[in-house]
Amino acid sequence: MAEFNYVALNAEGTEEKGTIVADNRDMALAHLREQELFPVKVDEASFATKDLDIQIGDAVSPRDLSVFCRQLNSMLSSGVTILASLGMLSEQTENKYLAKSLKEVEENIMRGETLATSMRAHPKAFPDFMVNMVAAGEASGKLELIFVRLAEFYERSAKTKAMIKKASIYPIIVCIVAVIVTAIMLIKVVPSYTAMFNDLGVELPWITKAVVAASDFLVAYWYFVLGGIIAIVIAMKAWHSTPDGKMAKGRVQIKLPVFGNLNVKTACSLFSRTLGTLIFSGLGLQEALVITANTMQNEVFKRSLLQTSEDVKQGIPLSVSLKRSELYPPMVDYMVAIGEETGELEDMLNKCADYYDEEVDMATQSMMAALEPMIILLLAGVVGVIIAACLAPMVRMYQSLGNL
């Protein structure tokens, strides 16, 4: 088997580019024509032009999953069989890991397995949430609608994730710059003034003594400082992987002055969207709550939802259990209660998710507006202290000369 880069025209006359795997060039041309594509250029991929199978971060991103669900739904709606759809998608999908997984899913279905069972064998490509949705869709005969809802879910998930990453980039970069600038000034700038301070013959101000002492310590023991920072980071990561560490991290995330509000609203959006989608698929409320809990990134919300699933099992209304947890804003409790009373819980959960999606967007913008001046002031304060420490002895010397 070889890889071929192709340029082709689809039925609408739009140019498409991609890579296709085939035994030879003639087979690649045949595969393209089967997909109703008119080949314009087909060349075997060389080492320089071949796509590298390198994954950074998650093997399959929410964006990859949303595109896959959209494409599969379009093919199934057009009357294409599930086997043919998976075969075409495995050749067209840009994510190499997902493409390989789809090929293996296709082979398993040919052996007689269901789509959900075949997908469950590839947990890195297909999350449990998706697999359970597909299983419910196969059982209820609503597979096409399930993929529409999955596509919408992962599109919103990708959008939210992108917004949070975008909001985090600026403060992270500024903090890194602040650390680098401070280290350079303490290691390079302050030592160059130390000899001059000693020659001044005046009592150094406390701020200068403190900065000089910090500079001397950092220059003499920088390897201990660096090693200590690395050890602390490793220890914190190890602790955060424990149950107690996850809970402590979750509590801190929802109590932070600036980020806490955003984290709570993000969790509310994820909870509402996931639970509403699972109920739509036909899953029971208790089972849907367990699956939803396992999708939550915050351990506090995860454990709370697992307890909620037990409460529901005992006959306690969902809205009552959510209110007991004291984690969710009143809006969530109120809308869930209305959904339970009217029998339209799925619809109310989706409306709640839409509301908190907008809230996350606004909270992100507000957070950015608040963080920018705070970080600038922090950076100015750190640099200002070092500059003041360097200038203070000279000011004191000039004052002494003026008194002569």
Coordinates of C-alpha atoms in Angstrom, one line a residue:
M1 CA 0.0 0.0 0.0
A2 CA 1.2 3.5 -0.8
E3 CA 0.0 7.0 -0.1
F4 CA -1.0 9.4 -3.0
N5 CA -1.5 13.1 -2.8
Y6 CA -4.4 14.2 -5.0
V7 CA -6.2 17.3 -6.3
A8 CA -9.8 16.6 -7.4
L9 CA -13.1 18.3 -8.2
N10 CA -16.2 17.3 -6.4
A11 CA -19.8 17.2 -7.9
E12 CA -20.2 21.0 -7.2
G13 CA -16.9 21.8 -9.0
T14 CA -15.0 22.7 -5.8
E15 CA -11.4 21.7 -5.6
E16 CA -10.4 19.3 -2.9
K17 CA -7.0 18.2 -1.8
G18 CA -6.0 15.2 0.3
T19 CA -4.2 11.9 0.7
I20 CA -5.5 8.5 -0.3
V21 CA -4.0 5.1 0.4
A22 CA -4.1 2.5 -2.4
D23 CA -2.1 -0.3 -3.9
N24 CA -1.1 1.8 -7.0
R25 CA -2.0 4.9 -8.8
D26 CA -4.8 3.3 -10.9
M27 CA -6.4 2.0 -7.7
A28 CA -6.2 5.5 -6.2
L29 CA -7.9 7.0 -9.3
A30 CA -10.6 4.3 -9.0
H31 CA -11.2 5.1 -5.3
L32 CA -11.5 8.8 -6.1
R33 CA -14.1 8.2 -8.8
E34 CA -16.1 6.0 -6.4
Q35 CA -16.3 9.0 -4.1
E36 CA -17.7 11.0 -7.0
L37 CA -14.5 13.0 -7.3
F38 CA -12.9 14.0 -10.6
P39 CA -9.1 13.6 -10.3
V40 CA -7.0 16.5 -11.6
K41 CA -3.6 15.5 -10.2
V42 CA -2.6 12.3 -8.4
D43 CA 1.0 11.7 -7.4
E44 CA 2.6 9.2 -5.0
A45 CA 3.6 10.9 -1.8
S46 CA 7.4 11.2 -1.2
F47 CA 9.1 11.5 2.2
A48 CA 9.0 15.2 2.0
T49 CA 5.3 15.5 1.0
K50 CA 4.0 12.5 3.1
D51 CA 1.8 13.5 6.1
L52 CA 3.7 12.7 9.3
D53 CA 1.7 10.7 11.9
I54 CA 2.6 13.0 14.8
Q55 CA 0.0 13.9 17.4
I56 CA 0.3 16.7 19.9
G57 CA -2.1 16.7 22.8
D58 CA -5.2 14.5 22.4
A59 CA -5.0 11.9 19.7
V60 CA -8.4 13.1 18.4
S61 CA -9.6 16.6 19.1
P62 CA -13.2 17.7 19.5
R63 CA -12.8 19.5 16.1
D64 CA -11.9 16.2 14.4
L65 CA -14.8 14.4 16.0
S66 CA -17.3 17.1 14.9
V67 CA -16.1 16.9 11.3
F68 CA -16.3 13.1 11.4
C69 CA -19.9 13.2 12.8
R70 CA -21.0 15.8 10.2
Q71 CA -19.5 13.8 7.3
L72 CA -20.9 10.5 8.5
N73 CA -24.4 11.9 9.0
S74 CA -24.3 13.4 5.4
M75 CA -23.3 10.1 3.9
L76 CA -25.9 8.1 5.9
S77 CA -28.6 10.6 5.0
S78 CA -27.7 10.2 1.3
G79 CA -28.3 6.4 1.5
V80 CA -24.6 5.4 1.7
T81 CA -24.1 2.3 3.8
I82 CA -22.2 2.5 7.1
L83 CA -19.4 0.3 5.7
A84 CA -19.0 2.4 2.6
S85 CA -19.1 5.6 4.7
L86 CA -16.4 4.4 7.1
G87 CA -14.3 3.3 4.2
M88 CA -14.4 6.7 2.5
L89 CA -13.9 8.6 5.7
S90 CA -10.9 6.5 6.7
E91 CA -9.2 7.6 3.4
Q92 CA -10.3 11.3 3.6
T93 CA -9.7 12.0 7.3
E94 CA -6.7 14.2 7.9
N95 CA -6.1 12.9 11.4
K96 CA -4.0 9.8 10.9
Y97 CA -4.9 8.2 14.2
L98 CA -8.6 8.6 13.6
A99 CA -8.3 7.4 10.0
K100 CA -6.5 4.2 11.3
S101 CA -9.2 3.7 13.9
L102 CA -12.0 4.1 11.3
K103 CA -10.4 1.5 9.1
E104 CA -10.3 -1.0 12.0
V105 CA -13.9 -0.2 12.9
E106 CA -14.9 -0.9 9.4
E107 CA -13.1 -4.3 9.5
N108 CA -14.8 -5.2 12.8
I109 CA -18.3 -4.3 11.4
M110 CA -17.5 -6.6 8.5
R111 CA -17.0 -9.4 11.0
G112 CA -20.5 -8.9 12.4
E113 CA -19.9 -6.4 15.3
T114 CA -22.1 -3.4 15.9
L115 CA -20.8 0.2 15.3
A116 CA -20.8 1.0 19.0
T117 CA -19.0 -2.2 19.9
S118 CA -16.3 -1.6 17.3
M119 CA -15.8 2.0 18.4
R120 CA -15.5 1.0 22.0
A121 CA -12.3 -0.9 21.2
H122 CA -10.6 2.5 20.4
P123 CA -11.1 4.7 23.5
K124 CA -8.5 7.2 22.4
A125 CA -10.3 8.0 19.2
F126 CA -14.0 7.6 20.4
P127 CA -14.9 8.8 23.9
D128 CA -17.3 6.8 26.0
F129 CA -19.8 9.6 25.6
M130 CA -19.8 9.1 21.9
V131 CA -19.9 5.3 22.1
N132 CA -22.9 5.3 24.4
M133 CA -24.7 7.8 22.2
V134 CA -24.1 5.6 19.1
A135 CA -25.3 2.5 21.0
A136 CA -28.5 4.3 22.0
G137 CA -28.9 5.5 18.4
E138 CA -28.5 2.0 17.0
A139 CA -31.0 0.6 19.5
S140 CA -33.6 3.4 18.8
G141 CA -33.1 3.6 15.0
K142 CA -32.1 7.3 15.3
L143 CA -28.4 6.9 14.3
E144 CA -28.5 9.8 11.8
L145 CA -30.0 12.2 14.3
I146 CA -27.5 11.1 16.9
F147 CA -24.6 12.0 14.7
V148 CA -26.2 15.5 14.1
R149 CA -26.4 16.0 17.9
L150 CA -22.8 14.7 18.4
A151 CA -21.5 17.1 15.7
E152 CA -23.2 20.0 17.4
F153 CA -21.9 18.9 20.8
Y154 CA -18.3 18.6 19.6
E155 CA -18.5 21.8 17.6
R156 CA -19.5 23.7 20.8
S157 CA -16.9 21.8 22.8
A158 CA -14.2 22.8 20.4
K159 CA -15.3 26.5 20.4
T160 CA -15.3 26.6 24.2
K161 CA -11.9 24.9 24.5
A162 CA -10.5 27.4 21.9
M163 CA -11.9 30.4 23.9
I164 CA -10.4 29.2 27.1
K165 CA -7.0 28.6 25.5
K166 CA -7.1 32.0 23.9
A167 CA -7.9 33.6 27.2
S168 CA -4.9 31.7 28.8
I169 CA -2.3 32.6 26.2
Y170 CA -1.8 36.2 27.2
P171 CA -1.4 35.9 30.9
I172 CA 0.9 32.8 30.5
I173 CA 3.2 34.7 28.1
V174 CA 3.3 37.8 30.2
C175 CA 4.1 35.8 33.4
I176 CA 6.9 33.9 31.5
V177 CA 8.3 37.3 30.3
A178 CA 8.1 38.7 33.9
V179 CA 10.1 35.7 35.3
I180 CA 12.7 36.0 32.6
V181 CA 13.1 39.7 33.0
T182 CA 13.4 39.4 36.8
A183 CA 15.9 36.6 36.5
I184 CA 18.1 38.6 34.0
M185 CA 18.0 41.7 36.2
L186 CA 18.9 39.7 39.4
I187 CA 21.6 37.7 37.7
K188 CA 23.2 40.2 35.3
V189 CA 22.1 43.8 36.2
V190 CA 22.2 43.9 40.0
P191 CA 25.6 42.2 40.4
S192 CA 27.1 44.9 38.2
Y193 CA 25.9 47.5 40.7
T194 CA 27.2 45.6 43.8
A195 CA 30.8 46.9 43.6
M196 CA 29.5 50.5 43.1
F197 CA 27.3 50.1 46.1
N198 CA 30.3 49.1 48.2
D199 CA 32.3 52.1 47.0
L200 CA 29.6 54.6 47.9
G201 CA 30.4 54.4 51.6
V202 CA 26.8 55.0 52.6
E203 CA 24.4 52.8 54.5
L204 CA 22.4 50.9 51.9
P205 CA 18.6 51.2 52.1
W206 CA 16.7 48.0 53.2
I207 CA 15.2 47.6 49.7
T208 CA 18.7 47.5 48.2
K209 CA 19.9 45.1 50.8
A210 CA 17.0 42.7 50.1
V211 CA 17.5 42.8 46.3
V212 CA 21.3 42.4 46.5
A213 CA 20.8 39.4 48.9
A214 CA 18.3 37.8 46.5
S215 CA 20.7 38.4 43.6
D216 CA 23.6 36.9 45.5
F217 CA 21.6 33.9 46.5
L218 CA 20.3 33.3 42.9
V219 CA 23.8 33.7 41.4
A220 CA 25.4 31.3 43.9
Y221 CA 22.6 28.7 44.1
W222 CA 20.7 29.0 40.9
Y223 CA 20.9 25.2 40.3
F224 CA 19.2 24.7 43.7
V225 CA 16.5 27.2 42.8
L226 CA 15.9 25.5 39.4
G227 CA 15.9 22.1 40.9
G228 CA 13.5 23.1 43.6
I229 CA 11.1 24.6 41.0
I230 CA 11.2 21.4 39.0
A231 CA 10.7 19.2 42.1
I232 CA 7.7 21.3 43.2
V233 CA 6.1 21.0 39.7
I234 CA 6.7 17.2 39.6
A235 CA 5.3 16.8 43.2
M236 CA 2.3 18.9 42.4
K237 CA 1.5 16.9 39.3
A238 CA 1.9 13.6 41.2
W239 CA -0.4 14.9 43.9
H240 CA -3.0 16.2 41.5
S241 CA -3.2 12.6 40.0
T242 CA -4.4 11.3 43.4
P243 CA -8.1 11.5 44.5
D244 CA -7.4 14.0 47.2
G245 CA -5.2 16.1 44.9
K246 CA -7.9 16.1 42.2
M247 CA -10.5 17.3 44.7
A248 CA -8.2 20.0 46.1
K249 CA -7.5 21.2 42.6
G250 CA -11.2 21.2 41.7
R251 CA -12.0 23.3 44.8
V252 CA -9.3 25.8 44.0
Q253 CA -10.5 26.1 40.4
I254 CA -14.0 27.1 41.4
K255 CA -12.8 29.5 44.2
L256 CA -10.2 31.5 42.2
P257 CA -11.0 35.2 42.2
V258 CA -10.9 35.7 38.5
F259 CA -11.0 32.2 37.0
G260 CA -13.5 30.7 39.4
N261 CA -16.6 32.2 37.8
L262 CA -15.5 31.1 34.4
N263 CA -14.8 27.6 35.5
V264 CA -18.2 27.2 37.1
K265 CA -20.0 28.5 34.0
T266 CA -17.9 26.2 31.8
A267 CA -18.9 23.2 34.0
C268 CA -22.6 24.2 33.9
S269 CA -22.5 24.4 30.1
L270 CA -20.7 21.0 29.8
F271 CA -23.1 19.4 32.2
S272 CA -26.3 20.7 30.6
R273 CA -25.1 20.0 27.0
T274 CA -23.9 16.5 27.8
L275 CA -26.9 15.4 29.8
G276 CA -29.4 16.9 27.3
T277 CA -27.7 15.1 24.5
L278 CA -27.7 11.8 26.3
I279 CA -31.4 12.0 27.3
F280 CA -32.2 12.8 23.6
S281 CA -30.4 9.5 22.7
G282 CA -32.8 7.6 24.8
L283 CA -30.6 6.7 27.8
G284 CA -32.1 6.6 31.3
L285 CA -31.5 9.6 33.6
Q286 CA -29.3 7.7 36.1
E287 CA -27.1 6.2 33.4
A288 CA -26.9 9.5 31.6
L289 CA -25.8 11.2 34.8
V290 CA -23.0 8.7 35.3
I291 CA -21.7 9.2 31.8
T292 CA -22.0 13.0 32.2
A293 CA -20.0 12.8 35.5
N294 CA -17.2 11.0 33.7
T295 CA -17.0 13.8 31.1
M296 CA -16.6 16.5 33.7
Q297 CA -13.0 17.9 34.0
N298 CA -13.5 19.2 37.5
E299 CA -13.4 16.5 40.1
V300 CA -15.7 18.3 42.5
F301 CA -18.5 18.4 39.8
K302 CA -17.7 14.8 38.8
R303 CA -18.2 13.4 42.3
S304 CA -21.2 15.6 42.9
L305 CA -22.9 14.2 39.7
L306 CA -22.1 10.6 40.7
Q307 CA -23.8 11.3 44.0
T308 CA -26.7 12.9 42.1
S309 CA -27.1 9.7 40.1
E310 CA -27.4 7.7 43.4
D311 CA -30.0 10.3 44.6
V312 CA -32.0 9.9 41.4
K313 CA -31.9 6.1 41.8
Q314 CA -33.5 6.5 45.2
G315 CA -36.3 8.7 43.8
I316 CA -35.0 12.1 44.6
P317 CA -35.7 14.7 41.8
L318 CA -32.7 15.8 39.8
S319 CA -33.3 19.5 40.6
V320 CA -33.4 18.8 44.4
S321 CA -30.1 16.9 44.3
L322 CA -28.4 19.6 42.2
K323 CA -29.6 22.2 44.7
R324 CA -28.2 20.2 47.6
S325 CA -24.8 20.1 46.1
E326 CA -24.6 24.0 46.2
L327 CA -22.3 23.9 43.2
Y328 CA -24.6 25.2 40.5
P329 CA -26.0 28.7 40.1
P330 CA -29.8 29.1 40.8
M331 CA -30.4 29.3 37.0
V332 CA -29.5 25.6 36.6
D333 CA -31.7 24.4 39.5
Y334 CA -34.6 26.5 38.3
M335 CA -34.5 25.4 34.6
V336 CA -34.0 21.7 35.6
A337 CA -37.0 21.9 37.9
I338 CA -39.1 23.4 35.1
G339 CA -38.0 20.7 32.8
E340 CA -39.0 18.0 35.3
E341 CA -42.4 19.6 35.9
T342 CA -43.2 20.0 32.2
G343 CA -41.7 16.7 31.0
E344 CA -39.3 18.7 28.7
L345 CA -36.0 18.2 30.6
E346 CA -34.0 17.7 27.4
D347 CA -35.2 20.9 25.9
M348 CA -34.6 22.9 29.1
L349 CA -31.1 21.5 29.5
N350 CA -30.2 22.5 25.9
K351 CA -31.6 26.0 26.6
C352 CA -29.5 26.1 29.8
A353 CA -26.4 25.0 27.8
D354 CA -27.0 27.8 25.2
Y355 CA -27.3 30.3 28.0
Y356 CA -24.1 29.3 29.7
D357 CA -22.3 29.1 26.4
E358 CA -23.0 32.8 26.0
E359 CA -22.0 33.4 29.7
V360 CA -18.7 31.6 29.1
D361 CA -18.0 33.9 26.2
M362 CA -18.8 37.0 28.1
A363 CA -16.9 35.8 31.2
T364 CA -13.9 35.1 29.1
Q365 CA -14.0 38.6 27.6
S366 CA -14.5 40.1 31.1
M367 CA -11.6 38.1 32.5
M368 CA -9.3 39.2 29.7
A369 CA -10.3 42.9 30.4
A370 CA -9.5 42.5 34.1
L371 CA -6.3 40.4 33.7
E372 CA -4.5 42.7 31.2
P373 CA -4.1 45.7 33.6
M374 CA -3.5 43.5 36.6
I375 CA -0.6 41.6 34.9
I376 CA 0.9 44.8 33.5
L377 CA 0.8 46.3 37.0
L378 CA 2.4 43.2 38.5
L379 CA 5.2 43.2 35.9
A380 CA 5.7 46.9 36.4
G381 CA 5.8 46.4 40.2
V382 CA 8.5 43.7 40.1
V383 CA 10.7 45.6 37.7
G384 CA 10.1 48.8 39.6
V385 CA 11.3 47.3 42.9
I386 CA 14.6 46.2 41.3
I387 CA 15.1 49.6 39.7
A388 CA 14.3 51.4 42.9
A389 CA 16.8 49.2 44.7
C390 CA 19.5 50.2 42.2
L391 CA 18.7 53.9 42.4
A392 CA 18.1 54.3 46.2
P393 CA 21.8 54.2 47.2
M394 CA 22.6 56.9 44.7
V395 CA 19.7 59.1 45.9
R396 CA 20.9 58.7 49.5
M397 CA 24.5 59.6 48.5
Y398 CA 23.3 62.7 46.7
Q399 CA 21.3 63.7 49.8
S400 CA 24.4 63.1 52.0
L401 CA 26.5 65.4 49.7
G402 CA 23.9 68.0 49.8
N403 CA 24.0 68.2 53.6
L404 CA 27.8 68.9 53.6

